XYZ file of C-alpha atoms in Angstrom:
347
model
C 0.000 0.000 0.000
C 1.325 3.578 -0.751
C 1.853 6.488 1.743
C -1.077 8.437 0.328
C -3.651 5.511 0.146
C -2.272 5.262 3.888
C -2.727 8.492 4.622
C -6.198 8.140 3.223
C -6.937 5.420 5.431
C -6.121 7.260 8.076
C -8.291 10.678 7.871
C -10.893 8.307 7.503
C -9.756 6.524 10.677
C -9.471 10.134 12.388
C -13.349 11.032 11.367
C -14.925 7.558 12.143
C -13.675 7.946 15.772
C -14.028 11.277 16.183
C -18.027 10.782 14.606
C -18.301 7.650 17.393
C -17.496 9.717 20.150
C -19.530 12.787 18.898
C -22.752 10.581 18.579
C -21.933 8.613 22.119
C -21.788 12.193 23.823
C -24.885 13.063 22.003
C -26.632 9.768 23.618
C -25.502 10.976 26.615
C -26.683 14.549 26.636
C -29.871 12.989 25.433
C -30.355 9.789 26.879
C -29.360 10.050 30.550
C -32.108 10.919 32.896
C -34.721 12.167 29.565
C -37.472 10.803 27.696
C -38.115 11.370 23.790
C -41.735 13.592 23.183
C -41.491 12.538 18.980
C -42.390 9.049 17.647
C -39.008 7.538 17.673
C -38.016 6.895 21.574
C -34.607 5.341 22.131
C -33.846 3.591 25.045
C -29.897 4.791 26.306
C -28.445 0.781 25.333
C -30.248 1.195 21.919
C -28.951 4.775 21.527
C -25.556 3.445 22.373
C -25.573 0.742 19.925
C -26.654 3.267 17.201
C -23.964 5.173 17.990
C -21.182 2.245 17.795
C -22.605 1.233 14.591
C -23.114 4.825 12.579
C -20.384 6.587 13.972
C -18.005 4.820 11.948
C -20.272 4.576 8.949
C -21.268 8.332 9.027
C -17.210 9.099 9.980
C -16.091 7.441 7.083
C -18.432 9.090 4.702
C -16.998 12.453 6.017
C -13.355 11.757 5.878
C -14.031 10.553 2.084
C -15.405 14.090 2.011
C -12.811 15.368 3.497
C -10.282 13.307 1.682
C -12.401 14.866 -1.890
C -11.965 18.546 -0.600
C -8.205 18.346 0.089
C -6.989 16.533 -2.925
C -9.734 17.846 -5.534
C -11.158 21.281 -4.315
C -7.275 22.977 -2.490
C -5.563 23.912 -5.260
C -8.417 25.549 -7.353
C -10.349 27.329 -5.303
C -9.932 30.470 -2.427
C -10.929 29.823 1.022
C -14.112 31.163 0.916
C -15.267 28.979 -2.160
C -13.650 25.776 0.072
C -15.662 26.878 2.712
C -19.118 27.026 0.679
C -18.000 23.670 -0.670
C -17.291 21.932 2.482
C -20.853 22.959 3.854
C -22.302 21.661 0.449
C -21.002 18.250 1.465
C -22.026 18.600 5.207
C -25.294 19.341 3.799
C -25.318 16.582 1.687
C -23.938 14.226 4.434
C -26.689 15.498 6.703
C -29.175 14.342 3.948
C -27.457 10.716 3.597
C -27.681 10.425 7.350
C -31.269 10.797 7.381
C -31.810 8.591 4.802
C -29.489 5.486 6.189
C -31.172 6.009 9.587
C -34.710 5.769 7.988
C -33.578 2.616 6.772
C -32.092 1.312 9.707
C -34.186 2.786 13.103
C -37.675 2.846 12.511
C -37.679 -1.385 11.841
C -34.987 -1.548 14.354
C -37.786 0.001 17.011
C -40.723 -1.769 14.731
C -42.384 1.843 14.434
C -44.403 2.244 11.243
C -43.642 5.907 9.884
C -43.031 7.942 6.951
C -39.584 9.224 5.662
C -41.433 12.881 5.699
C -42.641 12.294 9.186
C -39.239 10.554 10.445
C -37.501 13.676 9.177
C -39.381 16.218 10.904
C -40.210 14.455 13.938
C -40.051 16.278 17.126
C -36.331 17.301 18.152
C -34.691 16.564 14.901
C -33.896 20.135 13.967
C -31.630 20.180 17.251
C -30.120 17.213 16.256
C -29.309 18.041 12.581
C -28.158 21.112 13.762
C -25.740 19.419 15.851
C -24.292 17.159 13.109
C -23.716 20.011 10.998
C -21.910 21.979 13.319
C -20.030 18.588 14.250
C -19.438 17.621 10.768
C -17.898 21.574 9.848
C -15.971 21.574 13.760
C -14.069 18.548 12.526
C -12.850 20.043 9.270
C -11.942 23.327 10.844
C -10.204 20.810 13.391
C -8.350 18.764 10.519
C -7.471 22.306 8.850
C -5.874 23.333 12.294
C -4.135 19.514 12.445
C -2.516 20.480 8.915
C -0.925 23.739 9.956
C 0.748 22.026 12.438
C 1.459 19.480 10.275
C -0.157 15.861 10.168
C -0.177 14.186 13.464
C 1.216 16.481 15.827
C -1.945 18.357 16.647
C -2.600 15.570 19.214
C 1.550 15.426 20.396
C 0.983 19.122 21.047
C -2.383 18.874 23.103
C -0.409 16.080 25.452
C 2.434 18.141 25.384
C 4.698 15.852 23.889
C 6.603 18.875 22.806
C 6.504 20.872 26.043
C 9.836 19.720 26.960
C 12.849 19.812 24.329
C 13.868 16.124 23.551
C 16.445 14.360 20.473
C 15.034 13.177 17.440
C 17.150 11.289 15.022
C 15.971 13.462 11.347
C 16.674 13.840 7.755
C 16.385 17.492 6.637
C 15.900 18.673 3.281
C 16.267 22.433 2.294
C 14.868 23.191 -1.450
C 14.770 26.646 -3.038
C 14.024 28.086 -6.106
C 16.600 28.804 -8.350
C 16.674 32.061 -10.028
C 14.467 33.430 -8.116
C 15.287 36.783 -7.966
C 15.153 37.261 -11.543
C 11.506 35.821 -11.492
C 10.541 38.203 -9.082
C 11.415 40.569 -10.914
C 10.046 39.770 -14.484
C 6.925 38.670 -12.678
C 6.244 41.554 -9.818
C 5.272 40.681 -6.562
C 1.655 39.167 -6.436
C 2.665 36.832 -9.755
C 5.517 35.587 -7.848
C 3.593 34.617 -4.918
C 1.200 33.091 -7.048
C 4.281 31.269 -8.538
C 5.755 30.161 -5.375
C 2.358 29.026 -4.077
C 1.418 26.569 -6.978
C 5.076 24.989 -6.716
C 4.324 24.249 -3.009
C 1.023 23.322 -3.683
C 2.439 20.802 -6.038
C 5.279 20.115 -3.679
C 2.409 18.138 -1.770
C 3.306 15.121 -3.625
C 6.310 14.345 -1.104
C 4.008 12.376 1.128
C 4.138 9.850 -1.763
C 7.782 9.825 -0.016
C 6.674 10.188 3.698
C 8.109 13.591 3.840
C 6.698 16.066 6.400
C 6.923 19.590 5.546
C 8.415 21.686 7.783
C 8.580 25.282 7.150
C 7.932 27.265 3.872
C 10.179 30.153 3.826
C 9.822 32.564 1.121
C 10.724 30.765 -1.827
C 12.502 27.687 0.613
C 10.586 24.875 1.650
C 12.040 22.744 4.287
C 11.219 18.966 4.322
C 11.916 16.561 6.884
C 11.987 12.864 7.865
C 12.268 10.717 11.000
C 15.461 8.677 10.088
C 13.868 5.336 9.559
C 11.556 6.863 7.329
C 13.705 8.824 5.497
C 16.026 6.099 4.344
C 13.224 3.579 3.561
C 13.042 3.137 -0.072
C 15.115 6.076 -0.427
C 12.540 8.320 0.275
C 14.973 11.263 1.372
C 16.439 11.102 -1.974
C 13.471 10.122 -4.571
C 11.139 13.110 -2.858
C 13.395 15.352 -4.375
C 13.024 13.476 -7.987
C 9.264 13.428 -7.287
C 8.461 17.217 -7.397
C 10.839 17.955 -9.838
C 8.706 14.884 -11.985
C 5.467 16.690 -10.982
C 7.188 20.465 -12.271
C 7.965 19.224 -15.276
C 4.875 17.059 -16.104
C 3.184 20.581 -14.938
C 5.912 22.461 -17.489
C 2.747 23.653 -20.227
C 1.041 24.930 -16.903
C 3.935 27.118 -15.496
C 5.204 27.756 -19.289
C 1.698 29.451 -20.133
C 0.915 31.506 -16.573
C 4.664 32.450 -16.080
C 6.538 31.649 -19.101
C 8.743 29.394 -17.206
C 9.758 26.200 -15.897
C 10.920 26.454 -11.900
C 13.422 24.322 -11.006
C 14.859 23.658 -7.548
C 17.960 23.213 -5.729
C 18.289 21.478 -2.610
C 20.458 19.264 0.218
C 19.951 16.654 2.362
C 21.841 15.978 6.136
C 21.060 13.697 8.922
C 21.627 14.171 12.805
C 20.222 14.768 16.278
C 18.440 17.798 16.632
C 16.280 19.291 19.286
C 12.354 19.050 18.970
C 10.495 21.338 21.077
C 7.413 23.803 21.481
C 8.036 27.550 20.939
C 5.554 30.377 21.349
C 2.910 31.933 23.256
C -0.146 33.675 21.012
C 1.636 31.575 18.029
C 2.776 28.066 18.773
C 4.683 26.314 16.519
C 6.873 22.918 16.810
C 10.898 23.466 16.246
C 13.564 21.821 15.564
C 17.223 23.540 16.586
C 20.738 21.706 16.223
C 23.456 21.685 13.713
C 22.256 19.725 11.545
C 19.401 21.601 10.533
C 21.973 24.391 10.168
C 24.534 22.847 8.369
C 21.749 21.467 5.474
C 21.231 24.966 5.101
C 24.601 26.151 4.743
C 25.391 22.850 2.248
C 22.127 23.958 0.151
C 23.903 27.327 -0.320
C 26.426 25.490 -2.627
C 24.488 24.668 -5.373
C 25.141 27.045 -7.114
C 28.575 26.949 -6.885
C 29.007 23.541 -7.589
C 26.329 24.173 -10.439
C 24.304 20.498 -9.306
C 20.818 20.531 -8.090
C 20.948 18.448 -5.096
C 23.864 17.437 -2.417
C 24.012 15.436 0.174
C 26.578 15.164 3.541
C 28.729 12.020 3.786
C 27.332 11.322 7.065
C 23.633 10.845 5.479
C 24.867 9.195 2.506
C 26.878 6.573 4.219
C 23.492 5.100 5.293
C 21.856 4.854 2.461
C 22.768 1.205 1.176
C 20.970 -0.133 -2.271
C 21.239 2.826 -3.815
C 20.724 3.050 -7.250
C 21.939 6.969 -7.627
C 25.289 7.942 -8.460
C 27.376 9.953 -5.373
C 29.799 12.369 -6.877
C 32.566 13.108 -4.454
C 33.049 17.317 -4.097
C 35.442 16.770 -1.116
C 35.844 18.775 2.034
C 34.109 22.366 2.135
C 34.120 24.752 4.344
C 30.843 26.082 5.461
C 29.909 29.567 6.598
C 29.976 29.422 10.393
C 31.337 26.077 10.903
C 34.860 25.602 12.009
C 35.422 22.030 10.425
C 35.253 21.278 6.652
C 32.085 19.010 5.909
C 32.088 16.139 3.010
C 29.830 16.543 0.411
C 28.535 14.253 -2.243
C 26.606 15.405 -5.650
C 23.644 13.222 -6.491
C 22.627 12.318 -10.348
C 20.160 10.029 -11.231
């Protein structure tokens, strides 16, 4: 199985549970200590064991939703269209929901009543208002998860990162070449529009388990727990992967900003520090030399004239390889006292 049908699997994981417990603390609020006044009366087991047995249903029909918005509707639209989209589904989810439970409670309770009548039976309206507002809190929710970046929304609330601790990472720095000129040929605003359809296309690195790290003007910083870095090469082949998905793109960028970006980039490996920094605007960071010294070995790109280097340290353990290593020898980087190995990479 891929990384993205994984991924896949689990947003839909994330929104079955999270649409379990929303309906079990709705059977709670409802079902301890009160009695239905409409036709359909749930007893609190019953309305527990609808809630075990839609929740996952109804969460998996709204992380497939949410699954269509983020890979379909992100790149095309503005934030407020998304937004009018995303209700558009929860409205149509609502509707799906009221037709599955037709189906499913009124001969569950043997009550003889019409789809018309089941819909608008006594209390509903508070109910359907309280699976939309569910259904639109969870995207909002998965929004805020992707700022932070996947799965460390829920590190961060159990303050995994309250305390600095080592992480064994991969770092990869990519920038834009040229991009002054482009700025200036293009202006400002065109330029940011460049830079944000090459890192909207730069999502394809999950295909490589790559977590993004921090866009920074026209840099993007990737990064990978060690393991995962050096399975199947991912470190390496993420790099190949967005420059693929530029170039398949080239007609795209060729017609909107009569050009082709390209990107330069390194890769090192080491221990770094992983912590949580920020008050009003929290953010997760990583701080060591090795995040430092990928930056300073991305900075010789251009002076080497090759698109992507790599330390010796990180390419000593990378074994199967099927890349070429081109030896560039010792260089001195800015602020380091010690000369650091280098290695070209061609495919």
């Amino acid at each position: 199985m891929t990384f993205k049908n994984r991924r896949r699997l689990r947003v839909i994981r994330t929104f079955c549970i999270g649409w379990t417990l929303s309906l079990l603390f709705l059977t709670i609020i409802r079902g301890v200590g009160a009695t239905e006044d409409g036709a359909i009366d749930f007893d609190i087991s019953t309305s527990f064991l609808y809630a075990l047995t839609i929740g996952p249903l109804f969460g998996g029909i709204s992380g497939y939703a949410q699954i269509v918005t983020d890979e379909r509707f992100y790149k095309r639209t503005s934030a407020r269209k998304l937004l009018a989209i995303r209700i558009s589904m929860s409205l149509a989810f609502l509707i799906t929901l009221i037709l599955v439970s037709y189906l499913i409670v009124p001969p569950l309770l043997d009550v003889d009543i019409s789809l018309m009548d089941f819909a608008s039976d006594k209390g509903s309206s508070a109910i359907y208002f309280y699976i939309l507002s569910t259904d639109i809190f969870m995207a909002a929710l998965w929004q805020v998860n992707l700022m932070f970046g996947e799965n460390k929304l829920w590190k961060i609330l159990m303050g995994a990162f309250y305390e600095p601790h080592e992480e064994d990472r991969i770092f990869m720095f990519l920038d834009l070449k040229d991009s002054t000129q482009h700025a200036e040929r293009l202006g400002h605003i065109k330029y940011s529009r460049l830079i944000q359809d090459c890192f909207n296309d730069l999502g394809v690195v999950i295909e490589n388990e790559a977590e993004i790290y921090q866009y920074v003007g026209d840099e993007a910083v990737l990064t990978w727990r060690l393991q995962d870095g050096l399975r199947n090469q991912n470190c390496i082949n993420a790099f190949y992967t967005f420059k693929s998905k530029l170039l398949k793109k080239q007609p795209y960028y060729s017609k909107k900003y009569d050009c082709v970006p390209h990107f330069k980039a390194s890769l090192n490996e080491g221990v770094i520090t992983a912590t949580e920094v920020g008050k009003y605007k929290k953010e997760i960071a990583y701080h060591g030399d090795t995040i430092n010294t990928a930056a300073r070995i991305q900075k010789k790109c251009n002076e080497f004239n090759q698109e992507l280097l790599i330390s010796e340290n990180l390419k000593n353990k990378i074994t199967g390889s099927t890349h070429e290593f081109i030896p560039l020898g010792d260089i001195p980087l800015k602020g380091k006292a010690q000369k650091v190995a280098i290695f070209a990479i061609q495919r």
